[in-house]
Tab-separated table of C-alpha atoms and ligand atoms in Angstrom:
chain	number	residue	atom	x	y	z
A	1329	MET	CA	20.997	34.673	-36.489
A	1330	THR	CA	23.376	31.760	-36.797
A	1331	ARG	CA	24.064	29.778	-33.652
A	1332	ARG	CA	27.705	28.795	-33.278
A	1333	TYR	CA	28.818	25.448	-31.956
A	1334	ARG	CA	32.585	25.633	-31.680
A	1335	PHE	CA	33.686	23.329	-28.837
A	1336	PRO	CA	36.475	24.247	-26.381
A	1337	ASP	CA	40.068	23.524	-27.387
A	1338	GLY	CA	41.131	20.134	-26.082
A	1339	PHE	CA	37.591	18.703	-26.216
A	1340	LEU	CA	38.082	14.997	-26.899
A	1341	TRP	CA	36.152	13.414	-29.783
A	1342	GLY	CA	35.762	9.652	-29.710
A	1343	ALA	CA	33.661	6.585	-30.348
A	1344	ALA	CA	32.918	3.621	-28.083
A	1345	THR	CA	32.432	-0.139	-28.313
A	1346	SER	CA	32.539	-3.073	-25.893
A	1347	ALA	CA	34.303	-6.420	-25.993
A	1348	TYR	CA	31.486	-8.953	-26.234
A	1349	GLN	CA	29.580	-6.783	-28.697
A	1350	ILE	CA	32.327	-6.568	-31.333
A	1351	GLU	CA	35.287	-8.880	-30.736
A	1352	GLY	CA	34.012	-12.356	-31.617
A	1353	SER	CA	36.257	-15.385	-30.918
A	1354	PRO	CA	35.243	-15.277	-27.242
A	1355	LEU	CA	37.145	-18.467	-26.407
A	1356	ALA	CA	40.194	-17.931	-28.620
A	1357	ASP	CA	43.793	-18.252	-27.426
A	1358	GLY	CA	42.952	-19.676	-24.012
A	1359	ALA	CA	40.198	-17.265	-22.938
A	1360	GLY	CA	37.666	-18.493	-20.402
A	1361	PRO	CA	33.913	-18.216	-21.000
A	1362	SER	CA	32.097	-15.143	-19.719
A	1363	ILE	CA	28.520	-14.984	-18.459
A	1364	TRP	CA	27.577	-13.432	-21.808
A	1365	GLN	CA	29.039	-16.371	-23.674
A	1366	ARG	CA	26.922	-18.615	-21.476
A	1367	PHE	CA	23.762	-16.516	-21.655
A	1368	ALA	CA	23.943	-16.087	-25.433
A	1369	HIS	CA	24.115	-19.872	-25.823
A	1370	THR	CA	21.168	-20.509	-23.521
A	1371	PRO	CA	18.144	-21.244	-25.744
A	1372	GLY	CA	15.534	-18.496	-25.777
A	1373	MET	CA	17.615	-15.715	-24.245
A	1374	MET	CA	18.732	-13.913	-27.428
A	1375	ALA	CA	16.652	-12.400	-30.229
A	1376	ASN	CA	16.967	-14.493	-33.379
A	1377	GLY	CA	19.314	-16.903	-31.570
A	1378	ASP	CA	22.147	-14.398	-32.094
A	1379	HIS	CA	25.414	-14.732	-30.161
A	1380	GLY	CA	28.888	-13.206	-30.030
A	1381	ASN	CA	30.915	-16.043	-31.607
A	1382	VAL	CA	31.901	-13.860	-34.559
A	1383	ALA	CA	30.239	-10.464	-33.938
A	1384	CYS	CA	32.297	-7.866	-35.888
A	1385	ASP	CA	35.333	-10.172	-35.870
A	1386	HIS	CA	37.214	-7.267	-34.346
A	1387	TYR	CA	39.526	-9.727	-32.583
A	1388	HIS	CA	41.073	-10.386	-35.992
A	1389	ARG	CA	40.237	-7.149	-37.799
A	1390	TYR	CA	41.247	-4.611	-35.148
A	1391	LYS	CA	43.939	-3.097	-37.364
A	1392	ASP	CA	41.425	-2.394	-40.135
A	1393	ASP	CA	38.990	-1.021	-37.561
A	1394	VAL	CA	41.628	1.386	-36.266
A	1395	GLN	CA	41.907	2.655	-39.847
A	1396	LEU	CA	38.144	3.300	-39.815
A	1397	MET	CA	38.645	5.365	-36.657
A	1398	ARG	CA	41.433	7.259	-38.326
A	1399	ALA	CA	39.258	7.985	-41.350
A	1400	LEU	CA	36.789	9.678	-38.982
A	1401	GLY	CA	39.536	11.716	-37.361
A	1402	LEU	CA	38.771	10.163	-33.964
A	1403	GLN	CA	41.020	11.423	-31.198
A	1404	SER	CA	40.088	8.724	-28.711
A	1405	TYR	CA	38.618	5.224	-28.716
A	1406	ARG	CA	36.735	3.752	-25.780
A	1407	PHE	CA	36.822	-0.064	-25.664
A	1408	SER	CA	36.347	-2.640	-22.929
A	1409	VAL	CA	38.487	-5.544	-21.810
A	1410	ASN	CA	37.007	-9.029	-21.643
A	1411	TRP	CA	38.137	-10.037	-18.137
A	1412	ALA	CA	38.027	-13.765	-18.987
A	1413	ARG	CA	40.505	-13.338	-21.840
A	1414	VAL	CA	43.044	-12.087	-19.326
A	1415	LEU	CA	42.061	-14.278	-16.368
A	1416	PRO	CA	40.237	-17.341	-17.721
A	1417	GLU	CA	39.111	-18.344	-14.215
A	1418	GLY	CA	38.504	-14.726	-13.176
A	1419	THR	CA	41.317	-14.742	-10.613
A	1420	GLY	CA	44.738	-16.380	-10.323
A	1421	ARG	CA	46.263	-17.591	-13.580
A	1422	VAL	CA	46.918	-14.916	-16.210
A	1423	ASN	CA	46.524	-15.829	-19.884
A	1424	PRO	CA	49.340	-13.914	-21.651
A	1425	LYS	CA	47.763	-14.272	-25.108
A	1426	GLY	CA	44.571	-12.607	-23.907
A	1427	LEU	CA	46.461	-9.729	-22.359
A	1428	ASP	CA	48.519	-9.438	-25.524
A	1429	PHE	CA	45.441	-8.784	-27.653
A	1430	TYR	CA	44.692	-5.609	-25.698
A	1431	SER	CA	48.348	-4.610	-25.707
A	1432	ARG	CA	48.458	-4.908	-29.506
A	1433	LEU	CA	45.209	-2.955	-29.833
A	1434	VAL	CA	46.572	-0.152	-27.650
A	1435	ASP	CA	49.802	0.010	-29.660
A	1436	GLU	CA	47.861	0.141	-32.898
A	1437	LEU	CA	45.731	3.018	-31.573
A	1438	LEU	CA	48.767	4.973	-30.419
A	1439	GLU	CA	50.573	4.438	-33.706
A	1440	ASN	CA	47.581	6.032	-35.387
A	1441	GLY	CA	47.392	8.972	-33.000
A	1442	ILE	CA	44.278	7.740	-31.175
A	1443	THR	CA	44.117	7.918	-27.366
A	1444	PRO	CA	42.961	4.669	-25.727
A	1445	ASN	CA	40.198	4.815	-23.110
A	1446	ALA	CA	39.735	1.410	-21.444
A	1447	THR	CA	36.728	0.116	-19.503
A	1448	LEU	CA	37.513	-2.825	-17.233
A	1449	PHE	CA	34.011	-4.240	-16.894
A	1450	HIS	CA	31.378	-3.909	-19.598
A	1451	TRP	CA	29.116	-6.729	-18.349
A	1452	ASP	CA	31.103	-9.842	-19.363
A	1453	LEU	CA	31.946	-11.324	-15.960
A	1454	PRO	CA	34.064	-14.506	-16.168
A	1455	ALA	CA	31.667	-17.470	-15.898
A	1456	ALA	CA	34.001	-19.041	-13.326
A	1457	LEU	CA	33.264	-16.122	-11.008
A	1458	ASP	CA	29.535	-16.405	-11.578
A	1459	ASP	CA	29.922	-19.992	-10.381
A	1460	ARG	CA	31.262	-18.528	-7.145
A	1461	GLY	CA	28.227	-16.254	-6.757
A	1462	GLY	CA	29.225	-13.469	-9.120
A	1463	TRP	CA	28.289	-9.997	-7.876
A	1464	LEU	CA	26.344	-11.538	-4.980
A	1465	ASN	CA	29.623	-12.634	-3.406
A	1466	ARG	CA	31.314	-9.922	-1.329
A	1467	ASP	CA	34.687	-11.284	-2.512
A	1468	SER	CA	33.862	-9.857	-5.949
A	1469	ALA	CA	35.464	-6.564	-4.865
A	1470	HIS	CA	38.787	-8.382	-4.313
A	1471	TRP	CA	38.472	-10.335	-7.566
A	1472	PHE	CA	37.930	-7.111	-9.450
A	1473	ALA	CA	40.826	-5.302	-7.765
A	1474	GLU	CA	43.155	-8.210	-8.606
A	1475	TYR	CA	42.126	-8.101	-12.273
A	1476	ALA	CA	42.285	-4.292	-12.399
A	1477	ALA	CA	45.822	-4.231	-10.978
A	1478	ILE	CA	46.969	-6.679	-13.668
A	1479	MET	CA	45.551	-4.426	-16.371
A	1480	PHE	CA	47.054	-1.267	-14.876
A	1481	LYS	CA	50.491	-2.862	-14.622
A	1482	ALA	CA	50.297	-4.064	-18.220
A	1483	LEU	CA	48.808	-1.009	-19.920
A	1484	ASP	CA	48.865	2.125	-17.764
A	1485	ASP	CA	52.097	3.208	-19.426
A	1486	ARG	CA	50.056	3.553	-22.637
A	1487	VAL	CA	46.404	4.016	-21.554
A	1488	PRO	CA	45.649	7.433	-20.021
A	1489	TYR	CA	41.911	6.925	-19.327
A	1490	TRP	CA	40.411	4.053	-17.347
A	1491	SER	CA	36.902	3.264	-16.148
A	1492	THR	CA	36.062	0.609	-13.610
A	1493	LEU	CA	32.488	-0.281	-14.607
A	1494	ASN	CA	30.152	0.494	-17.458
A	1495	GLU	CA	26.528	1.094	-16.451
A	1496	PRO	CA	26.195	-0.990	-13.295
A	1497	TRP	CA	22.475	-0.151	-13.302
A	1498	VAL	CA	21.949	-2.208	-16.464
A	1499	VAL	CA	23.860	-5.143	-14.961
A	1500	VAL	CA	21.590	-5.114	-11.934
A	1501	ASP	CA	18.259	-4.266	-13.547
A	1502	GLY	CA	18.680	-6.636	-16.494
A	1503	GLY	CA	20.887	-9.274	-14.881
A	1504	TYR	CA	19.561	-9.588	-11.339
A	1505	LEU	CA	16.055	-8.080	-11.218
A	1506	ASN	CA	14.378	-8.730	-14.577
A	1507	GLY	CA	16.404	-11.597	-16.026
A	1508	THR	CA	16.649	-10.102	-19.517
A	1509	LEU	CA	20.457	-9.887	-19.507
A	1510	ALA	CA	23.225	-12.147	-18.173
A	1511	PRO	CA	23.285	-13.804	-15.683
A	1512	GLY	CA	19.489	-13.851	-16.074
A	1513	HIS	CA	18.354	-13.776	-12.443
A	1514	ARG	CA	15.025	-12.358	-11.273
A	1515	SER	CA	15.164	-11.371	-7.643
A	1516	PRO	CA	14.439	-8.126	-5.813
A	1517	PHE	CA	16.467	-9.581	-2.945
A	1518	GLU	CA	19.550	-10.085	-5.088
A	1519	ALA	CA	19.394	-6.765	-6.957
A	1520	PRO	CA	20.487	-4.386	-4.164
A	1521	ILE	CA	23.234	-6.795	-3.059
A	1522	ALA	CA	24.653	-7.080	-6.582
A	1523	ALA	CA	24.439	-3.287	-6.929
A	1524	HIS	CA	26.287	-2.745	-3.672
A	1525	ASN	CA	29.040	-5.214	-4.494
A	1526	LEU	CA	29.501	-3.675	-7.946
A	1527	MET	CA	30.146	-0.320	-6.295
A	1528	ARG	CA	32.460	-1.902	-3.710
A	1529	ALA	CA	34.353	-3.439	-6.627
A	1530	SER	CA	34.542	-0.107	-8.416
A	1531	GLY	CA	35.957	1.470	-5.253
A	1532	ALA	CA	38.475	-1.340	-4.845
A	1533	GLY	CA	39.523	-0.911	-8.491
A	1534	ILE	CA	40.071	2.817	-7.969
A	1535	GLN	CA	42.133	2.088	-4.838
A	1536	ALA	CA	44.261	-0.318	-6.881
A	1537	TYR	CA	44.725	2.413	-9.465
A	1538	ARG	CA	46.061	4.817	-6.867
A	1539	ALA	CA	48.721	2.199	-6.068
A	1540	HIS	CA	49.679	1.348	-9.675
A	1541	GLY	CA	48.390	4.029	-12.057
A	1542	LYS	CA	49.602	7.442	-13.105
A	1543	HIS	CA	46.821	8.913	-15.206
A	1544	ALA	CA	43.044	9.117	-14.768
A	1545	ILE	CA	40.341	6.729	-13.602
A	1546	GLY	CA	36.593	7.089	-13.300
A	1547	VAL	CA	33.373	5.129	-13.595
A	1548	VAL	CA	30.605	5.176	-16.205
A	1549	PHE	CA	26.911	5.560	-15.357
A	1550	ASN	CA	23.844	5.595	-17.575
A	1551	ILE	CA	21.576	8.470	-16.655
A	1552	GLU	CA	18.031	8.774	-17.969
A	1553	PRO	CA	16.429	11.964	-16.639
A	1554	LYS	CA	12.970	11.360	-15.159
A	1555	TYR	CA	10.174	13.900	-15.558
A	1556	PRO	CA	6.822	13.654	-13.745
A	1557	ALA	CA	3.770	13.058	-15.958
A	1558	SER	CA	1.775	15.466	-13.773
A	1559	ASP	CA	2.314	17.465	-10.610
A	1560	SER	CA	0.168	15.124	-8.519
A	1561	ALA	CA	1.870	14.034	-5.292
A	1562	GLU	CA	1.695	10.401	-6.462
A	1563	ASP	CA	3.406	11.069	-9.806
A	1564	LEU	CA	6.056	13.220	-8.144
A	1565	ALA	CA	6.830	10.478	-5.629
A	1566	ALA	CA	6.935	7.864	-8.416
A	1567	THR	CA	9.370	10.066	-10.346
A	1568	ARG	CA	11.615	10.394	-7.295
A	1569	ARG	CA	11.658	6.601	-6.872
A	1570	ALA	CA	12.438	6.013	-10.533
A	1571	ASN	CA	15.198	8.602	-10.400
A	1572	ALA	CA	16.745	7.167	-7.224
A	1573	TYR	CA	16.599	3.626	-8.608
A	1574	MET	CA	18.197	4.335	-11.955
A	1575	ASN	CA	20.173	7.542	-11.613
A	1576	GLN	CA	21.319	7.648	-7.965
A	1577	GLN	CA	21.609	4.036	-6.768
A	1578	PHE	CA	25.158	3.804	-8.161
A	1579	ALA	CA	26.392	7.391	-8.359
A	1580	ASP	CA	25.417	8.173	-4.760
A	1581	PRO	CA	27.527	5.480	-3.040
A	1582	ALA	CA	30.427	6.304	-5.393
A	1583	LEU	CA	30.337	10.071	-5.050
A	1584	LEU	CA	28.389	10.810	-1.834
A	1585	GLY	CA	29.064	7.653	0.187
A	1586	SER	CA	25.392	6.891	0.890
A	1587	TYR	CA	22.165	5.659	-0.716
A	1588	PRO	CA	19.138	7.809	-1.512
A	1589	ALA	CA	16.300	7.246	0.990
A	1590	GLU	CA	13.844	6.347	-1.795
A	1591	LEU	CA	15.582	2.986	-2.347
A	1592	VAL	CA	14.054	1.688	0.876
A	1593	GLU	CA	10.622	2.512	-0.568
A	1594	VAL	CA	11.549	0.799	-3.828
A	1595	TYR	CA	12.900	-2.449	-2.373
A	1596	GLY	CA	10.851	-2.661	0.836
A	1597	ASP	CA	11.702	-5.821	2.788
A	1598	ALA	CA	14.378	-6.716	0.251
A	1599	TRP	CA	16.520	-3.711	1.201
A	1600	PRO	CA	19.491	-4.999	3.240
A	1601	ASP	CA	21.400	-3.315	6.044
A	1602	PHE	CA	24.813	-2.584	4.556
A	1603	PRO	CA	27.859	-2.310	6.850
A	1604	PRO	CA	28.533	1.452	7.223
A	1605	ASP	CA	32.244	0.850	6.643
A	1606	ASP	CA	31.478	-0.266	3.080
A	1607	PHE	CA	30.877	3.325	2.069
A	1608	ARG	CA	34.512	4.136	2.787
A	1609	LEU	CA	35.313	1.686	-0.006
A	1610	THR	CA	32.598	2.768	-2.451
A	1611	LYS	CA	33.432	6.473	-2.145
A	1612	GLN	CA	36.847	6.902	-3.718
A	1613	PRO	CA	38.110	10.088	-5.373
A	1614	VAL	CA	37.533	9.867	-9.137
A	1615	ASP	CA	39.331	11.846	-11.832
A	1616	PHE	CA	36.233	12.016	-14.022
A	1617	VAL	CA	32.810	10.471	-14.462
A	1618	GLY	CA	31.566	9.059	-17.755
A	1619	LEU	CA	27.866	9.481	-18.490
A	1620	ASN	CA	25.930	7.541	-21.111
A	1621	TYR	CA	22.831	9.206	-22.479
A	1622	TYR	CA	20.222	7.789	-24.825
A	1623	THR	CA	16.758	8.966	-23.785
A	1624	ARG	CA	14.553	10.257	-20.985
A	1625	ALA	CA	11.418	8.966	-19.280
A	1626	VAL	CA	8.189	10.680	-18.319
A	1627	VAL	CA	6.930	8.867	-15.237
A	1628	ARG	CA	3.568	8.235	-13.591
A	1629	HIS	CA	2.505	6.326	-10.502
A	1630	ASP	CA	1.529	2.714	-11.217
A	1631	ALA	CA	0.653	0.542	-8.229
A	1632	ASN	CA	1.162	-2.652	-10.273
A	1633	ALA	CA	4.683	-1.906	-11.529
A	1634	PHE	CA	6.993	-3.988	-9.353
A	1635	PRO	CA	9.077	-2.932	-7.488
A	1636	LEU	CA	9.096	0.754	-8.478
A	1637	ARG	CA	5.366	1.478	-8.509
A	1638	ALA	CA	6.255	3.823	-11.354
A	1639	ALA	CA	5.711	3.446	-15.096
A	1640	PRO	CA	6.909	5.322	-18.194
A	1641	VAL	CA	4.376	7.338	-20.194
A	1642	PRO	CA	5.052	7.186	-23.973
A	1643	GLN	CA	5.512	10.577	-25.662
A	1644	PRO	CA	4.035	10.170	-29.168
A	1645	GLN	CA	4.977	13.715	-30.200
A	1646	HIS	CA	8.647	12.699	-30.542
A	1647	THR	CA	10.456	10.250	-32.820
A	1648	ARG	CA	11.271	6.881	-31.276
A	1649	THR	CA	14.316	4.828	-32.203
A	1650	GLU	CA	14.216	1.121	-33.074
A	1651	THR	CA	14.874	0.312	-29.425
A	1652	GLY	CA	11.725	2.289	-28.603
A	1653	TRP	CA	13.586	5.200	-27.047
A	1654	GLU	CA	12.184	8.706	-27.364
A	1655	VAL	CA	14.533	11.167	-29.087
A	1656	TYR	CA	14.820	13.969	-26.546
A	1657	GLU	CA	18.062	15.936	-26.737
A	1658	GLN	CA	17.141	18.406	-23.999
A	1659	GLY	CA	17.458	15.437	-21.626
A	1660	LEU	CA	21.214	15.444	-22.291
A	1661	VAL	CA	21.461	19.044	-21.073
A	1662	ASP	CA	19.287	18.256	-18.046
A	1663	MET	CA	21.386	15.178	-17.263
A	1664	LEU	CA	24.657	17.105	-17.323
A	1665	THR	CA	23.451	20.142	-15.392
A	1666	GLY	CA	21.542	17.949	-12.911
A	1667	PHE	CA	24.590	15.775	-12.320
A	1668	ARG	CA	26.700	18.807	-11.522
A	1669	GLU	CA	24.059	20.143	-9.123
A	1670	ARG	CA	23.961	16.902	-7.146
A	1671	TYR	CA	27.609	15.828	-7.222
A	1672	GLY	CA	29.571	19.045	-7.762
A	1673	ASP	CA	32.101	19.995	-10.379
A	1674	ILE	CA	33.610	16.712	-11.544
A	1675	PRO	CA	35.132	16.551	-15.047
A	1676	LEU	CA	32.542	14.783	-17.197
A	1677	TYR	CA	32.673	12.850	-20.442
A	1678	ILE	CA	29.732	11.672	-22.493
A	1679	THR	CA	31.008	8.114	-22.853
A	1680	GLU	CA	28.080	6.877	-24.972
A	1681	ASN	CA	25.327	8.483	-27.008
A	1682	GLY	CA	23.691	7.154	-30.147
A	1683	SER	CA	20.633	5.652	-31.782
A	1684	ALA	CA	19.383	2.504	-33.505
A	1685	PHE	CA	17.419	3.010	-36.700
A	1686	TYR	CA	16.691	0.748	-39.654
A	1687	ASP	CA	19.287	1.187	-42.378
A	1688	PRO	CA	18.627	0.753	-46.095
A	1689	PRO	CA	20.639	-1.833	-48.046
A	1690	THR	CA	24.197	-0.754	-48.793
A	1691	VAL	CA	25.199	0.249	-52.331
A	1692	GLU	CA	28.772	-0.470	-53.414
A	1693	GLY	CA	30.922	2.645	-53.226
A	1694	GLU	CA	28.202	4.829	-51.691
A	1695	LEU	CA	27.633	6.332	-48.293
A	1696	LEU	CA	24.699	4.681	-46.531
A	1697	GLN	CA	22.002	7.305	-45.983
A	1698	ASP	CA	20.687	7.293	-42.400
A	1699	PRO	CA	18.869	10.609	-41.979
A	1700	LEU	CA	17.237	9.809	-38.638
A	1701	ARG	CA	20.574	8.901	-37.044
A	1702	VAL	CA	22.158	12.030	-38.578
A	1703	ASP	CA	19.401	14.105	-37.009
A	1704	TYR	CA	19.881	12.378	-33.636
A	1705	LEU	CA	23.648	12.970	-33.623
A	1706	ARG	CA	23.368	16.598	-34.699
A	1707	LYS	CA	20.752	17.426	-32.060
A	1708	HIS	CA	22.652	15.711	-29.264
A	1709	LEU	CA	25.972	17.354	-30.125
A	1710	GLN	CA	24.238	20.720	-30.162
A	1711	ALA	CA	22.737	19.864	-26.762
A	1712	ALA	CA	26.182	18.941	-25.426
A	1713	HIS	CA	27.396	22.353	-26.519
A	1714	ARG	CA	24.497	24.046	-24.709
A	1715	ALA	CA	25.479	22.201	-21.538
A	1716	ILE	CA	29.039	23.525	-21.837
A	1717	GLU	CA	27.654	27.038	-22.277
A	1718	ALA	CA	25.624	26.469	-19.110
A	1719	GLY	CA	28.891	25.863	-17.248
A	1720	VAL	CA	29.211	22.057	-17.251
A	1721	ASP	CA	32.831	20.829	-17.251
A	1722	LEU	CA	32.301	18.509	-20.218
A	1723	ARG	CA	35.635	17.284	-21.572
A	1724	GLY	CA	34.683	14.942	-24.391
A	1725	TYR	CA	32.096	12.970	-26.347
A	1726	TYR	CA	32.127	9.321	-27.461
A	1727	ALA	CA	29.589	8.264	-30.074
A	1728	TRP	CA	27.933	4.882	-29.586
A	1729	SER	CA	29.019	3.089	-31.572
A	1730	LEU	CA	31.935	2.825	-34.007
A	1731	LEU	CA	30.339	-0.244	-35.630
A	1732	ASP	CA	26.956	-1.914	-35.804
A	1733	ASN	CA	27.311	-4.718	-33.276
A	1734	LEU	CA	25.606	-7.267	-31.023
A	1735	GLU	CA	23.020	-5.238	-29.127
A	1736	TRP	CA	23.033	-7.747	-26.247
A	1737	SER	CA	19.846	-9.821	-26.043
A	1738	LEU	CA	18.291	-7.761	-28.863
A	1739	GLY	CA	20.838	-9.265	-31.257
A	1740	TYR	CA	22.307	-7.818	-34.449
A	1741	ALA	CA	19.104	-6.235	-35.761
A	1742	LYS	CA	19.476	-3.035	-33.727
A	1743	ARG	CA	22.112	-0.985	-35.516
A	1744	PHE	CA	23.866	1.875	-33.694
A	1745	GLY	CA	27.027	2.118	-35.818
A	1746	LEU	CA	28.734	5.024	-37.504
A	1747	TYR	CA	29.806	2.238	-39.845
A	1748	HIS	CA	27.344	-0.304	-41.171
A	1749	VAL	CA	28.506	-3.913	-40.789
A	1750	ASP	CA	27.345	-6.649	-43.143
A	1751	PHE	CA	27.548	-9.558	-40.715
A	1752	ALA	CA	27.681	-12.135	-43.528
A	1753	THR	CA	30.783	-10.635	-45.187
A	1754	GLN	CA	32.149	-8.348	-42.407
A	1755	LYS	CA	32.197	-5.499	-44.912
A	1756	ARG	CA	32.095	-2.072	-43.231
A	1757	THR	CA	30.326	0.826	-44.993
A	1758	PRO	CA	30.314	4.393	-43.673
A	1759	LYS	CA	26.929	5.945	-42.940
A	1760	ALA	CA	26.011	9.603	-43.462
A	1761	THR	CA	26.300	9.904	-39.658
A	1762	ALA	CA	29.992	9.049	-39.935
A	1763	LYS	CA	30.437	11.820	-42.479
A	1764	LEU	CA	28.678	14.342	-40.252
A	1765	TYR	CA	30.758	13.273	-37.259
A	1766	ALA	CA	34.045	13.492	-39.181
A	1767	GLY	CA	33.086	17.011	-40.242
A	1768	VAL	CA	32.235	17.979	-36.680
A	1769	ILE	CA	35.559	16.673	-35.406
A	1770	ALA	CA	37.558	18.404	-38.143
A	1771	SER	CA	35.812	21.733	-37.487
A	1772	HIS	CA	35.732	21.562	-33.639
A	1773	GLY	CA	31.947	21.560	-33.875
A	1774	GLU	CA	31.508	24.334	-36.433
A	1775	ALA	CA	29.879	21.880	-38.850
A	1776	LEU	CA	26.920	21.994	-36.449
A	1777	ASP	CA	26.400	25.741	-36.891
A	1778	ALA	CA	22.786	26.400	-37.788
A	1779	SER	CA	20.451	29.240	-38.304
B	1146	GAL	C1	24.361	0.915	-23.332
B	1146	GAL	C2	25.479	-0.084	-23.302
B	1146	GAL	C3	26.064	-0.389	-24.641
B	1146	GAL	C4	25.049	-0.405	-25.761
B	1146	GAL	C5	24.125	0.779	-25.679
B	1146	GAL	C6	23.016	0.806	-26.706
B	1146	GAL	O1	23.488	0.678	-22.273
B	1146	GAL	O2	26.510	0.367	-22.461
B	1146	GAL	O3	26.782	-1.579	-24.521
B	1146	GAL	O4	24.425	-1.609	-25.867
B	1146	GAL	O5	23.541	0.838	-24.430
B	1146	GAL	O6	21.876	0.174	-26.243
């Protein structure tokens, strides 16, 4: 029997990118430096010494890139705004040329029939604000609301989807606990404070939207379902801690107005007493939630793993991507159904999903063959369809990513793009994944039908 994968009418098909990863020219036209600009130019922090000075040169080539989107039949494009282009010092003085870049991008999208979906913060905090304490400073909520209001006033007439933050967990885990991402701190005392202020900022941004905006705003979380390695009490408790730390630490204050109890076990003495009033700010009504899915983790107790006392158990029976992530499409279904169970029926979008694999050299005039990425995309789109059949209110899917780009501190070697980018020449070449995705979009999913 053939399984049918037609998606509901109105399901939104898109692709996603972020500013520092693709734009290049991070200081052009009066922009201020961001913490990523700083971090990428700190010796030893980036694989291969890579940085975002040029990246995909999207700052200059955005019109051509919109044509690539059009060739795929994309209905929506999710991008992020580099805060320091618009406010070089993070607050106060607006840089009109920076704002104008995003205005021109939005116009170009609309002229090509593509719906813009803007993320306000995808990790590139203005360096001037980091100098004032960054996310450790409680004023960060006001800074963010000021910036958000400027963006809403400038673009809400043309941008119908907004997100406050992208993946605050990664900002905190990489930027404040483990030091692998900007701003490169390593402190269990800082991590919960940064996390809390990020969610206060998100709440303040949503409040600002209610005053200035007319369409829809939400927030984007990365969710990695956690499965216990055994049913021992220790492994089950470790799995609960890992789940609370990664999957609930941000969604709970935003959607439930509280923190999961396990966080006290995770952080111990480093867990602060937060003013109860703060949760009135963090919990704001959202119009949708964006969820990013890449992989899952099987978890066991590990007394030496600080601070979680939990460790992942590799699953050799499944393919792993070049970032070491297990390919496990059922996790996407479990993420979506689990999210609905905990937080209720909120409209959901998959705002990122994709895979890094080695790509063969490009051949002039030919599609780049990337069978492992094709397989990943097909399986995850089929899983998304199963989640809809199970009753999840899933409204759209954004592939990560439109282009190969700067994979943060892992540099340019990890390629997630639908289009291959030759970083020496900036030539874009479609991959077989792009062809599959275009076919899926054109057929409302029927290209996924399989026996
Ligand atoms: C996400 C992030 C993206 C991209 C992707 C692939 O965590 O939002 O910017 O890097 O992972 O690793």
